[in-house]
Coordinates of C-alpha atoms and ligand atoms in Angstrom, one line a residue:
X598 CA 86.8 -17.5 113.9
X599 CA 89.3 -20.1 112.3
X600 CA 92.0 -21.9 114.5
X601 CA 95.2 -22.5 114.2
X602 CA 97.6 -24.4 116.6
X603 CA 100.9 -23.9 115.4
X604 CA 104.6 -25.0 116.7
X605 CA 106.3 -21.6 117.3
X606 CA 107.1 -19.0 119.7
X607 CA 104.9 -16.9 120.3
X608 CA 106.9 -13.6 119.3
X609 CA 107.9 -15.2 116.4
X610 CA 103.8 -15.7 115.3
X611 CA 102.6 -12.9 112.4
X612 CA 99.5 -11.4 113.7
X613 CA 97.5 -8.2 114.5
X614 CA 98.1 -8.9 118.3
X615 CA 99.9 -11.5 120.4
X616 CA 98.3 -12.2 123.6
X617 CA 100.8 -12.6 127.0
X618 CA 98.9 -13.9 129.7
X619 CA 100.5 -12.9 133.0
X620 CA 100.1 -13.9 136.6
X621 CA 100.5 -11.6 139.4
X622 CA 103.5 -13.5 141.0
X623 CA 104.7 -13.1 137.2
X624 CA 104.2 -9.4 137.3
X625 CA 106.9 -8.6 139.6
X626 CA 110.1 -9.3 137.4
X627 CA 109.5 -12.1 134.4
X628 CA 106.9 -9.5 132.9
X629 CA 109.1 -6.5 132.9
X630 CA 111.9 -9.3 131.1
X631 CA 109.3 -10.9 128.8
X632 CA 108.7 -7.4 127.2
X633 CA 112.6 -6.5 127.1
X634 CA 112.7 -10.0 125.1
X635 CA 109.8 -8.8 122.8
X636 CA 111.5 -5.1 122.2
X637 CA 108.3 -3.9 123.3
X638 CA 108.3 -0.6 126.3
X639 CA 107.7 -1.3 129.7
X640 CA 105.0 1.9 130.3
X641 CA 102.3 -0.8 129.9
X642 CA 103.5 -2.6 133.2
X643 CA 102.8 0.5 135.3
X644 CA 99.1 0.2 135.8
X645 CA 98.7 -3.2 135.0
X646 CA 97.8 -5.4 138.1
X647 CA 97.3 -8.9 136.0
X648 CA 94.3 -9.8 138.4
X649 CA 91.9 -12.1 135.9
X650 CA 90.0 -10.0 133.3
X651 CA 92.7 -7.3 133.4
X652 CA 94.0 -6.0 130.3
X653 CA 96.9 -3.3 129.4
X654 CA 98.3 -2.6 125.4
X655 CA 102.3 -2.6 124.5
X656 CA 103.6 -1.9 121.5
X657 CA 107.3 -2.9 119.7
X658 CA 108.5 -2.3 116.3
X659 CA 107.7 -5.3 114.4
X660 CA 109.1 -6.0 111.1
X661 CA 105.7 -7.6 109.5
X662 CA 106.5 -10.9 110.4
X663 CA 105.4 -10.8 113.6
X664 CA 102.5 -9.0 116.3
X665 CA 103.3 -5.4 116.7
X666 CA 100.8 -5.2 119.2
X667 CA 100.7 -7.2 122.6
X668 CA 97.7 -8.0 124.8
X669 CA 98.6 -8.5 128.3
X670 CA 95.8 -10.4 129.7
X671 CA 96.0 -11.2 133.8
X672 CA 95.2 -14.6 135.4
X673 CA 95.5 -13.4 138.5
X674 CA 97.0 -16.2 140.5
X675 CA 96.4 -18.6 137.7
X676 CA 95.9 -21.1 140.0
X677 CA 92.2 -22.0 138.5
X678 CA 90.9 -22.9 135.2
X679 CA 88.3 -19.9 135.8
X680 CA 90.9 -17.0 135.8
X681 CA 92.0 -18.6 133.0
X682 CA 88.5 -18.7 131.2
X683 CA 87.8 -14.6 132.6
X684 CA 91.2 -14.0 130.8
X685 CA 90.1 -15.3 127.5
X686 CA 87.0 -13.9 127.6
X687 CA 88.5 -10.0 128.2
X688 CA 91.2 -10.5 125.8
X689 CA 88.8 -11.3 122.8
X690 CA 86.5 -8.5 123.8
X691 CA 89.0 -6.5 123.6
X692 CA 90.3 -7.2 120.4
X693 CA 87.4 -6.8 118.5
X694 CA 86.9 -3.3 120.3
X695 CA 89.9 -2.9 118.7
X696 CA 89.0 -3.9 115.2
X697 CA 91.6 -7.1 115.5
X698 CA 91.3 -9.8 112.7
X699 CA 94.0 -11.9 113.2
X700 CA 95.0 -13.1 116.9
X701 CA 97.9 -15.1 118.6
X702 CA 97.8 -16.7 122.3
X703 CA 100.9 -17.5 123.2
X704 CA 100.8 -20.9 125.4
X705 CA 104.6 -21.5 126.1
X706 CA 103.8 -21.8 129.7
X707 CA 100.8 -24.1 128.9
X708 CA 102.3 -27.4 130.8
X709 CA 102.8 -24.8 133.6
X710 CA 99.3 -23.3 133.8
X711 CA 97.9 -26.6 133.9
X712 CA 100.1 -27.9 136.9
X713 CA 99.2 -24.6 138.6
X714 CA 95.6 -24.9 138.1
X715 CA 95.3 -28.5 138.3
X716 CA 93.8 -28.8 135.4
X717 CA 95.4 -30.4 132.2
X718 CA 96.7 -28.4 128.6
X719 CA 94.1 -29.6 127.1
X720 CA 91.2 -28.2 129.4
X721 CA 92.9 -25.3 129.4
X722 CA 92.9 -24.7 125.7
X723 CA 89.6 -25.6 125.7
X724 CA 88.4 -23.0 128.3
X725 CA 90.6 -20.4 126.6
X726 CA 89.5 -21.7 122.6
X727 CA 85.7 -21.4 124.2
X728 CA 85.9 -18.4 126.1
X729 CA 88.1 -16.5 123.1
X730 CA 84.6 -17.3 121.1
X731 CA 82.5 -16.1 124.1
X732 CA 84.2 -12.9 124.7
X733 CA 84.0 -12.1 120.7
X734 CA 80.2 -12.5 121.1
X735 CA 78.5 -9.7 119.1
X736 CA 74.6 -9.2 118.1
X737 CA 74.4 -7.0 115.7
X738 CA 73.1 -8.7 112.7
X739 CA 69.7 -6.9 112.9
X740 CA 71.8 -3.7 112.2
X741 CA 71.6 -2.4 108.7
X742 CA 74.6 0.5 109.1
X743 CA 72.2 2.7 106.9
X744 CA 72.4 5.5 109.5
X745 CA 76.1 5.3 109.3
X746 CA 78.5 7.8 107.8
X747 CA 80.9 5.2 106.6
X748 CA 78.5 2.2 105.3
X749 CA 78.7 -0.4 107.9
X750 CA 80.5 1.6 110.9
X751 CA 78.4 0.8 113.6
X752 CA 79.5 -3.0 113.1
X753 CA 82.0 -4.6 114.4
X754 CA 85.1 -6.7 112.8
X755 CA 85.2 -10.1 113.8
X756 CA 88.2 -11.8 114.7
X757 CA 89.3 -14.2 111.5
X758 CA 92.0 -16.4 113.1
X759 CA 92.9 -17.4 116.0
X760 CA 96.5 -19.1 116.6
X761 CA 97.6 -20.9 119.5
X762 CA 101.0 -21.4 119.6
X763 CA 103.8 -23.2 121.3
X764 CA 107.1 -24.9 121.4
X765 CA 106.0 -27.7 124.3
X766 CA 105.2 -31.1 124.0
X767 CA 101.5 -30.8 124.7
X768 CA 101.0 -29.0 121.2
X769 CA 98.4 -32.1 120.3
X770 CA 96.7 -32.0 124.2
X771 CA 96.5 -28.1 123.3
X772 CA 95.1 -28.8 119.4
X773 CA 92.5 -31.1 120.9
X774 CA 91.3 -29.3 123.1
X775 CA 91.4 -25.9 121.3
X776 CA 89.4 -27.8 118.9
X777 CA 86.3 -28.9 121.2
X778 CA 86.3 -25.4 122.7
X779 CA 85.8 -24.0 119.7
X780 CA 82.5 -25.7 119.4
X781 CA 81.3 -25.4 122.3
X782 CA 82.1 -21.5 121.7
X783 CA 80.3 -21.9 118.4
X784 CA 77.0 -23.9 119.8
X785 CA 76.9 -21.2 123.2
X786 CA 76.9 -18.1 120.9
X787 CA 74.8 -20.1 118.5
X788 CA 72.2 -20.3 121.6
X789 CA 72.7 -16.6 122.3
X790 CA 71.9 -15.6 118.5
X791 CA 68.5 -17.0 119.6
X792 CA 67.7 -15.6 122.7
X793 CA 69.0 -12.2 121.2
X794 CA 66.3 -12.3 118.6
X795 CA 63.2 -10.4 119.3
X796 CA 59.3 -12.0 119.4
X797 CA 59.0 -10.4 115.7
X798 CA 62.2 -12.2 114.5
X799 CA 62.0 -15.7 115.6
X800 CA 58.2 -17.5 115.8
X801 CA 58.1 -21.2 116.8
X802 CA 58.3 -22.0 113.4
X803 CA 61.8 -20.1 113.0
X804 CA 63.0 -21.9 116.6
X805 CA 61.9 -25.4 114.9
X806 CA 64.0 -24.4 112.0
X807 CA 67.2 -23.2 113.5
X808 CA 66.8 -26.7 115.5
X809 CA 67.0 -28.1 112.1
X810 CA 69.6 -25.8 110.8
X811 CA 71.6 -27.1 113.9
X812 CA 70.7 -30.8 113.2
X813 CA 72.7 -30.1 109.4
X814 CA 75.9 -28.7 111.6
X815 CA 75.7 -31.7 113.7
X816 CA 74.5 -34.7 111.4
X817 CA 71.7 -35.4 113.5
X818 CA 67.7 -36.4 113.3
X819 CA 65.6 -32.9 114.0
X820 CA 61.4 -34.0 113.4
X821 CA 59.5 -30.9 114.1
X822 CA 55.6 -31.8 114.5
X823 CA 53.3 -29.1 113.4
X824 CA 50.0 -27.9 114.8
X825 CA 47.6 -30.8 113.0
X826 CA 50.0 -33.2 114.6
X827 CA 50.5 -31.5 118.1
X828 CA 46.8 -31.5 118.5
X829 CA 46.6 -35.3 117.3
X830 CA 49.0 -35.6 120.4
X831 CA 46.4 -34.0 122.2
X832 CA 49.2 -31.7 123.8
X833 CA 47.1 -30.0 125.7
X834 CA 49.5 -27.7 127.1
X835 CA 50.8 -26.5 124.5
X836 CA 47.7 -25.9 122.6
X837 CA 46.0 -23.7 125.7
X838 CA 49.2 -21.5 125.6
X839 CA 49.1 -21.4 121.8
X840 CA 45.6 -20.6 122.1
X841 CA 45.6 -16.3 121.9
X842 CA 48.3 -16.8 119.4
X843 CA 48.3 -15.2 115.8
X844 CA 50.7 -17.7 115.3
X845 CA 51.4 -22.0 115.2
X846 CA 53.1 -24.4 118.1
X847 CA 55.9 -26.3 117.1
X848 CA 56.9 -29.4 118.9
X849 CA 60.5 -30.3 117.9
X850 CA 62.3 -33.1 118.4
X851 CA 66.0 -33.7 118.1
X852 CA 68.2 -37.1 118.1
X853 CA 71.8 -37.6 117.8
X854 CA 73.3 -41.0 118.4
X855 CA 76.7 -42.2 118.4
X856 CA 78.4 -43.9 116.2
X857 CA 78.8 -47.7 117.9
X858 CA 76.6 -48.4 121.5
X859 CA 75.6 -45.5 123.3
X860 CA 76.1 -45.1 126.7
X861 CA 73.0 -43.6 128.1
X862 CA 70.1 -42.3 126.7
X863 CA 69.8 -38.6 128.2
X864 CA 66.6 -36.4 127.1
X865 CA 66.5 -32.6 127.2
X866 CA 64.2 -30.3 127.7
X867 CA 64.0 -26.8 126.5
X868 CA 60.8 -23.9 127.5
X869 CA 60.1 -22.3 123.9
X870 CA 58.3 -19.6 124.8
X871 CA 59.3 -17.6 122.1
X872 CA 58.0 -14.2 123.8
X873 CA 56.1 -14.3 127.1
X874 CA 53.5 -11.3 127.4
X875 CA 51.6 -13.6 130.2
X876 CA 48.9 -14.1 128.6
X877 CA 45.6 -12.8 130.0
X878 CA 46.9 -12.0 133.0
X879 CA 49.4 -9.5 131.2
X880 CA 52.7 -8.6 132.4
X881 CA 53.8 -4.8 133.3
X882 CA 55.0 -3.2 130.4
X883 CA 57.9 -2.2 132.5
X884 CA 60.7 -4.8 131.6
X885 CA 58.7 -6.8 129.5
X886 CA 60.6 -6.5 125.9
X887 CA 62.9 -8.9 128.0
X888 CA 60.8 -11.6 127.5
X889 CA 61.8 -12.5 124.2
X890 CA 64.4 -14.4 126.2
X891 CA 61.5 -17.0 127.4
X892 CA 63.2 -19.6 125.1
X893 CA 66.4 -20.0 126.6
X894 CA 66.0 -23.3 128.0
X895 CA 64.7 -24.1 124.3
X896 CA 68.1 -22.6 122.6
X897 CA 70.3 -24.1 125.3
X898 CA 69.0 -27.3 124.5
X899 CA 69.4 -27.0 120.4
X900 CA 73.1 -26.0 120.9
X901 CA 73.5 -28.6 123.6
X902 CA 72.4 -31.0 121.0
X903 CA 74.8 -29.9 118.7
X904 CA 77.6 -29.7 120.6
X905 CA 77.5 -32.8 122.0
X906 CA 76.8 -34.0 118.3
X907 CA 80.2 -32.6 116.9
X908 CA 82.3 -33.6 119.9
X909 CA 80.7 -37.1 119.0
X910 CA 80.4 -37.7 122.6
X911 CA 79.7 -41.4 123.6
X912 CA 75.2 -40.7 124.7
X913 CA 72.4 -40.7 123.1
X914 CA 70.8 -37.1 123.4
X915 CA 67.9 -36.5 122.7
X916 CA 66.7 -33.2 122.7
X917 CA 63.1 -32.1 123.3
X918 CA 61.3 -28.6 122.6
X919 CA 57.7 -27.2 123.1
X920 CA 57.7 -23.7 121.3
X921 CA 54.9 -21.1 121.1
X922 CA 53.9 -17.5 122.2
X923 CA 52.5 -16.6 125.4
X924 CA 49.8 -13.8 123.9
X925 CA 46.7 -11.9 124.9
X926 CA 43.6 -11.6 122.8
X927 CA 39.9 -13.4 122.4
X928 CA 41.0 -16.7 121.6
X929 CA 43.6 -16.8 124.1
X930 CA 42.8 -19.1 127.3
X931 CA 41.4 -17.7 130.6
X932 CA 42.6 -17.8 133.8
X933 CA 41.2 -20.4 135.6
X934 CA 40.5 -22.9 132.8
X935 CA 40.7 -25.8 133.1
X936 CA 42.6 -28.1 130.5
X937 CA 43.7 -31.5 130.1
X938 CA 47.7 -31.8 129.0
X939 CA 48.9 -34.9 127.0
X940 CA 49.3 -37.5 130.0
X941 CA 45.4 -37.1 131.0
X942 CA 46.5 -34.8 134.2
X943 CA 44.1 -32.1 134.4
X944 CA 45.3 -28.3 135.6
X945 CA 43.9 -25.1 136.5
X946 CA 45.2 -22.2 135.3
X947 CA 44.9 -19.8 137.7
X948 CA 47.6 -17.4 135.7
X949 CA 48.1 -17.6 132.5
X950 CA 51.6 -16.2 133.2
X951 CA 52.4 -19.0 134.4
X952 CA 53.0 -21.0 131.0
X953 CA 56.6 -22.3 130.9
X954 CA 55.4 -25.4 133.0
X955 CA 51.9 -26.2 130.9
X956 CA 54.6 -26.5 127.9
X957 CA 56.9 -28.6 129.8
X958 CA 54.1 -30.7 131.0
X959 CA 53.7 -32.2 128.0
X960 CA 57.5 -32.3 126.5
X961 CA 58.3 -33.8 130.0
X962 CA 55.6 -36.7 129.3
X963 CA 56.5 -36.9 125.8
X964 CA 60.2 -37.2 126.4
X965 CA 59.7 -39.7 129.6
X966 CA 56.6 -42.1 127.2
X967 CA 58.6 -42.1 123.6
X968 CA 62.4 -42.5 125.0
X969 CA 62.4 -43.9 128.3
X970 CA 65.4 -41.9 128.9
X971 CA 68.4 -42.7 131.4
X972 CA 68.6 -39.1 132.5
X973 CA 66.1 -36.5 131.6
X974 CA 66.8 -32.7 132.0
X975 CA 64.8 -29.6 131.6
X976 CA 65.8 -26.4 131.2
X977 CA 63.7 -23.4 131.5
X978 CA 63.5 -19.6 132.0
X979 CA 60.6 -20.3 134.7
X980 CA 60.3 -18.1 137.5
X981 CA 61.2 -14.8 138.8
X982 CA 61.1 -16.3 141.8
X983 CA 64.1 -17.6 141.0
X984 CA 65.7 -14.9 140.2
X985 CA 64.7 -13.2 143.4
X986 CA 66.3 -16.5 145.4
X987 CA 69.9 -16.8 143.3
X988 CA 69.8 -13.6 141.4
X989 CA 71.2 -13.2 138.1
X990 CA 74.8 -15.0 137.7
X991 CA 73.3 -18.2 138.9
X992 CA 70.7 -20.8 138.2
X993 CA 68.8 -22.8 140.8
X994 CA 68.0 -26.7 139.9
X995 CA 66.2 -29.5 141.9
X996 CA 66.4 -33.3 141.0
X997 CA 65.4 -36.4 142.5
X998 CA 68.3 -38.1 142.0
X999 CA 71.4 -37.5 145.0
X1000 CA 73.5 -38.5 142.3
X1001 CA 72.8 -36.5 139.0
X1002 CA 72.3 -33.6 141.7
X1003 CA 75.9 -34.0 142.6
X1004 CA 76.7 -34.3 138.7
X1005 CA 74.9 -31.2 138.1
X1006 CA 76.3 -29.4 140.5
X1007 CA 80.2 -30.2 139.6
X1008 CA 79.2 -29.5 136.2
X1009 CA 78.6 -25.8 137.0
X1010 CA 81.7 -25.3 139.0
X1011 CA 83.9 -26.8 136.1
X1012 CA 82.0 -24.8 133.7
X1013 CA 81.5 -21.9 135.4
X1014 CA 77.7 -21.6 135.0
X1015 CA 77.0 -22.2 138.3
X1016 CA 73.7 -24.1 139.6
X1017 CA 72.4 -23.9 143.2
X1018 CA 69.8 -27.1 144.5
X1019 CA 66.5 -26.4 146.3
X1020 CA 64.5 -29.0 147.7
X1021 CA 61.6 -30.9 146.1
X1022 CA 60.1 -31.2 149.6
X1023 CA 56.4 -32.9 149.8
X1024 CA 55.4 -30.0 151.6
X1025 CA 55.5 -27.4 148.8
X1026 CA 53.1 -29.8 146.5
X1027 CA 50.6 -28.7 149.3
X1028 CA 50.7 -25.0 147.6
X1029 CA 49.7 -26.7 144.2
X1030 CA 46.5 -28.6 144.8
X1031 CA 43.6 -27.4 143.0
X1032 CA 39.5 -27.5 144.1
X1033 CA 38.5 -28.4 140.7
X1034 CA 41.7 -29.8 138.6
X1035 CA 44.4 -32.3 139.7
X1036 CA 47.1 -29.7 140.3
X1037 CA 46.9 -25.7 139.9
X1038 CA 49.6 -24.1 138.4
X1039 CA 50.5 -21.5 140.5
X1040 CA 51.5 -22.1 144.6
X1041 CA 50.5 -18.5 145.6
X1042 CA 53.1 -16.6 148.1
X1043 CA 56.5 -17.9 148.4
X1044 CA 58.1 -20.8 147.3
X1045 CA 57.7 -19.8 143.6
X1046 CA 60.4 -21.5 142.1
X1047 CA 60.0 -24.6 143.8
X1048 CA 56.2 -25.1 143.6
X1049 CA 57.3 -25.0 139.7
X1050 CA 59.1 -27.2 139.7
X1051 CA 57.0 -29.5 142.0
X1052 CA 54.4 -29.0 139.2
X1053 CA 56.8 -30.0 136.5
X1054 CA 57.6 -33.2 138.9
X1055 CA 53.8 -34.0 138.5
X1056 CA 54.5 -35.2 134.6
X1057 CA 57.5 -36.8 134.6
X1058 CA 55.9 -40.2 135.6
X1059 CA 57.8 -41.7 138.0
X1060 CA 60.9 -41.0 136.5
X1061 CA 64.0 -41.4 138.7
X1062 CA 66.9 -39.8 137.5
X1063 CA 65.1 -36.1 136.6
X1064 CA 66.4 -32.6 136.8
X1065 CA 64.9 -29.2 136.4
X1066 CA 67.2 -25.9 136.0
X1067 CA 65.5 -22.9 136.3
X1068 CA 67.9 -20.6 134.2
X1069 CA 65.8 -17.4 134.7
X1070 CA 68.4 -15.5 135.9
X1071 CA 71.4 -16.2 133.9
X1072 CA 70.1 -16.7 130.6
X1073 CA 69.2 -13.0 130.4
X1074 CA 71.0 -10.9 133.3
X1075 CA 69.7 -7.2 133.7
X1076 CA 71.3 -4.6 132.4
X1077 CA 74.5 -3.4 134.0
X1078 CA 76.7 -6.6 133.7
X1079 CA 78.2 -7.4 131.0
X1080 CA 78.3 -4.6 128.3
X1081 CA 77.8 -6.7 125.6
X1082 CA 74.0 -7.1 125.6
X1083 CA 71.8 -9.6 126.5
X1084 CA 72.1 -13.3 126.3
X1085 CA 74.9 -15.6 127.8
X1086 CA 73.9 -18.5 126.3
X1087 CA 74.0 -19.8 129.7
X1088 CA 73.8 -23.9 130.2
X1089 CA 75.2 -25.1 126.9
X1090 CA 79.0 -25.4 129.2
X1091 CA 76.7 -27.1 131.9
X1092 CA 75.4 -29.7 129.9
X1093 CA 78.4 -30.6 127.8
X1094 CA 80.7 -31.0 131.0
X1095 CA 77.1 -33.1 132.4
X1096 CA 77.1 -35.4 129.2
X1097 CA 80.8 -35.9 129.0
X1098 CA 81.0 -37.1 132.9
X1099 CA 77.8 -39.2 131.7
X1100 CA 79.7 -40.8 129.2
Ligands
BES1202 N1 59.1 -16.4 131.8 C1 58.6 -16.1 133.2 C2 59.7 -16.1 134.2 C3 60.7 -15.1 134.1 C4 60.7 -13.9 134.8 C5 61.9 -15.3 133.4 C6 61.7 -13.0 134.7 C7 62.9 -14.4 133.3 C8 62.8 -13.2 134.0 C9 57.5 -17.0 133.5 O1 56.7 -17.5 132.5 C10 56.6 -16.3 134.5 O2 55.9 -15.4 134.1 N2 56.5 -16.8 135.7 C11 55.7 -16.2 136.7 C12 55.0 -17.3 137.4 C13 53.9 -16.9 138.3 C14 52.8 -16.3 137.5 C15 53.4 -18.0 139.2 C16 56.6 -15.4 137.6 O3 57.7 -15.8 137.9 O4 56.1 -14.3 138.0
MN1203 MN1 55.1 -16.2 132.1
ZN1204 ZN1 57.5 -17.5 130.6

């Protein structure tokens, strides 16, 4: 999807549809006027209620020049950046339905939005740049259209342009800011494309290499360690998950740094569990094609990376990610082994299921001994637990840090991917202790997502400023929400509004 940002009005723009976005105080009369200005009929105002996410078609005679079609898109009270995002998000979805390739938003009223939501033009155009890309989100590249009647049917058209246009003064704030929400757009479906593909499409190898294709977008440093030098790192963690698979670990390692002194050195931490069968102690085969989302924290983290690389944003980021199979079979480790990760802590493994944190165990130390990081960040689809606590719209996180808590936590409310704390009470480290190891890796009953990440805390040694966002739920929701399948890319928004209040 190309941008434009062009000085114009908005009825004046030539494209397949121009976009109106209405508040419900502006439904009333300036609507019913703005349409009458436009030539187009009023019949679309009669079930239109312009709350956020609401949509309704008009049509006017339009001599080529300019949209024939217009997309009234509801911000419902428009007094929050959110509605706004919601809005975006609908519109696009909408248009490709519609087979639209060429798209205008008309931001007259920009200046106005932004003193309504108090927010700023150029936030604004980023929310509505990034969630136009969002809401265009489709997977269908492993369609082949064979079965089709016309060749290709079954796929959709994607949207070609999009133009923002206005007549204000804030036409740069809007550019800018159009601009960077186009990559983040770009990065979070990026991150999606990845958790879409199935266990048979994308190996550790292939998440190693789309961390490098990502390092060519962003001009940054991608090392990816293979098996030979994983085990010279005696990874231990790694290597026991790897064990019962037909295929190699991959241990990747991306670096961007900033042009002039970096602020802060912040590492990330991705779960690559590429698909997640538990191992030994085998998951149900009810639900379990879902688990070729296990790498979510993994492609949250690439994109994150990348993103932050082409808004050239003032850290160091360091990105971090353990990548392997969790599979069954006679060379895959038992539960209650025993097996010694990289730092020299020993764990039992009383379920093999529970493998996210063995792989973390050792990225964690990795991240913590080669960088020395300001801030270090995991990300990880690890519990269901979790998703039993928040659900599936929100992800729960724990740090010990009261500051980079609070950070976190604004972060998901400005960006809409919401994170909830849990404690990291000594209590719940109780539930981990093991007869024969250092730590178990399971807590038995309750408590599942935090006696995680208590286990996680184990490895980051002594690190002070360390958070752990179990994204279970919202990097995959269940069926049912959003009709456009599967993955949200959830967390690449979180951390770009984390590093840019870093910064
Ligand atoms: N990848 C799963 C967690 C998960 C579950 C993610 C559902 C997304 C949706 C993880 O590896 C896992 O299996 N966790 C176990 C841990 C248990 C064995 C202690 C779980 O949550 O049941
Ligand atoms: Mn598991
Ligand atoms: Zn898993």
């Amino acid at each position: 999807m190309r941008l434009t940002v062009t000085a114009k009005e908005g009825g004046s723009i030539k494209a397949d549809a121009l976009v109106l976005f209405i508040s419900t105080k502006e439904l009333k009369k300036e609507a019913a006027k703005l349409l009458k200005n436009l030539g187009a009929d009023q019949g679309a105002l009669k079930d239109f209620k312009a709350s956020a996410g609401d949509i309704a078609m008009a049509y006017r005679e339009a001599s080529g020049k300019s949209a024939s079609r217009l997309i009234l898109a509801g911000i419902g009270d428009g007094d929050k950046p959110e509605l706004f995002r919601k809005a975006a998000q609908a519109v696009t979805s909408k248009a490709v339905d519609l087979k639209i390739g060429t798209l205008a938003f008309d931001c007259s009223a920009s200046a106005q939005w932004a003193k309504q939501s108090k927010s700023t033009a150029d936030e604004l155009a980023a929310i509505l740049a990034g969630a136009a890309q969002y809401g265009a989100y489709r997977f269908e590249r492993l369609k082949s259209g064979k079965l089709d009647k016309k060749k290709g049917e079954s796929k959709s058209k994607e949207i070609r342009e999009l133009a923002f246009a206005s007549l204000g003064d804030e036409l740069a704030a809007i550019k800018s800011g159009a601009n960077a929400g186009m990559i983040v757009g770009e990065c979070q479906n990026a991150a999606r494309d990845l958790v879409n593909l199935p266990g048979n499409h994308l190996s550790a190898e292939e998440l190693a290499a789309a961390a490098v294709e990502a390092g060519k977008r962003g001009g940054f440093e991608v090392t990816v360690f293979d098996k030979a030098k994983i085990t010279e790192l005696q990874m231990g963690g790694l290597l026991a998950v790897n064990k019962g698979s037909q295929q190699p670990p991959t241990f990747t390692v991306m670096d961007y740094k900033p042009e002039g002194k970096a602020k802060k050195t912040v590492a990330l931490v991705g779960k690559g569990v590429t698909f997640d069968s538990g191992g030994i102690s085998l998951k149900p085969a009810q639900g379990m094609e879902e688990m070729k989302s296990d790498m979510g924290g993994a492609a949250c983290v690439i994109e994150a990376v990348e993103a932050a690389a082409r808004l050239e944003l003032p850290v160091r980021v360091i990105g971090v990610v353990p990548a392997t199979d969790n599979m069954p079979s006679g060379s895959a480790q038992k539960p209650g082994d025993v097996i010694t990760t990289m730092s020299g802590i020993t764990v039992e493994v009383g379920n093999t299921d529970a493998e996210g944190r063995l792989i973390l165990a050792d990225a964690l130390a990795y991240a913590k001994k080669e960088y020395d990081p300001d801030v270090m960040i995991d990300l990880a689809t690890l519990t269901g637990a979790c998703i039993v606590a928040l659900g599936y719209p929100v992800a729960g996180f724990f740090s010990n840090d009261d500051a980079l808590a609070e950070q976190l936590f604004k972060s998901g409310q400005a960006s809409g991917e919401k994170v909830w704390q849990f404690p990291l009470w000594g209590e719940y480290a109780e539930m981990i202790k093991s007869d024969v190891a250092d730590v178990h890796n399971t807590g038995g009953r309750g408590a599942g997502a935090i006696t995680a990440a208590k286990f996680l805390e184990k490895f980051i040694d002594g690190h002070k400023h360390w958070a752990h966002v179990d994204i279970a739920g919202p990097a995959f929701p269940a069926k049912g929400g959003s009709k456009v399948s599967g993955a949200t890319g959830f967390g690449v928004r979180l951390l770009v509004e984390l590093l840019k209040g870093l910064s």
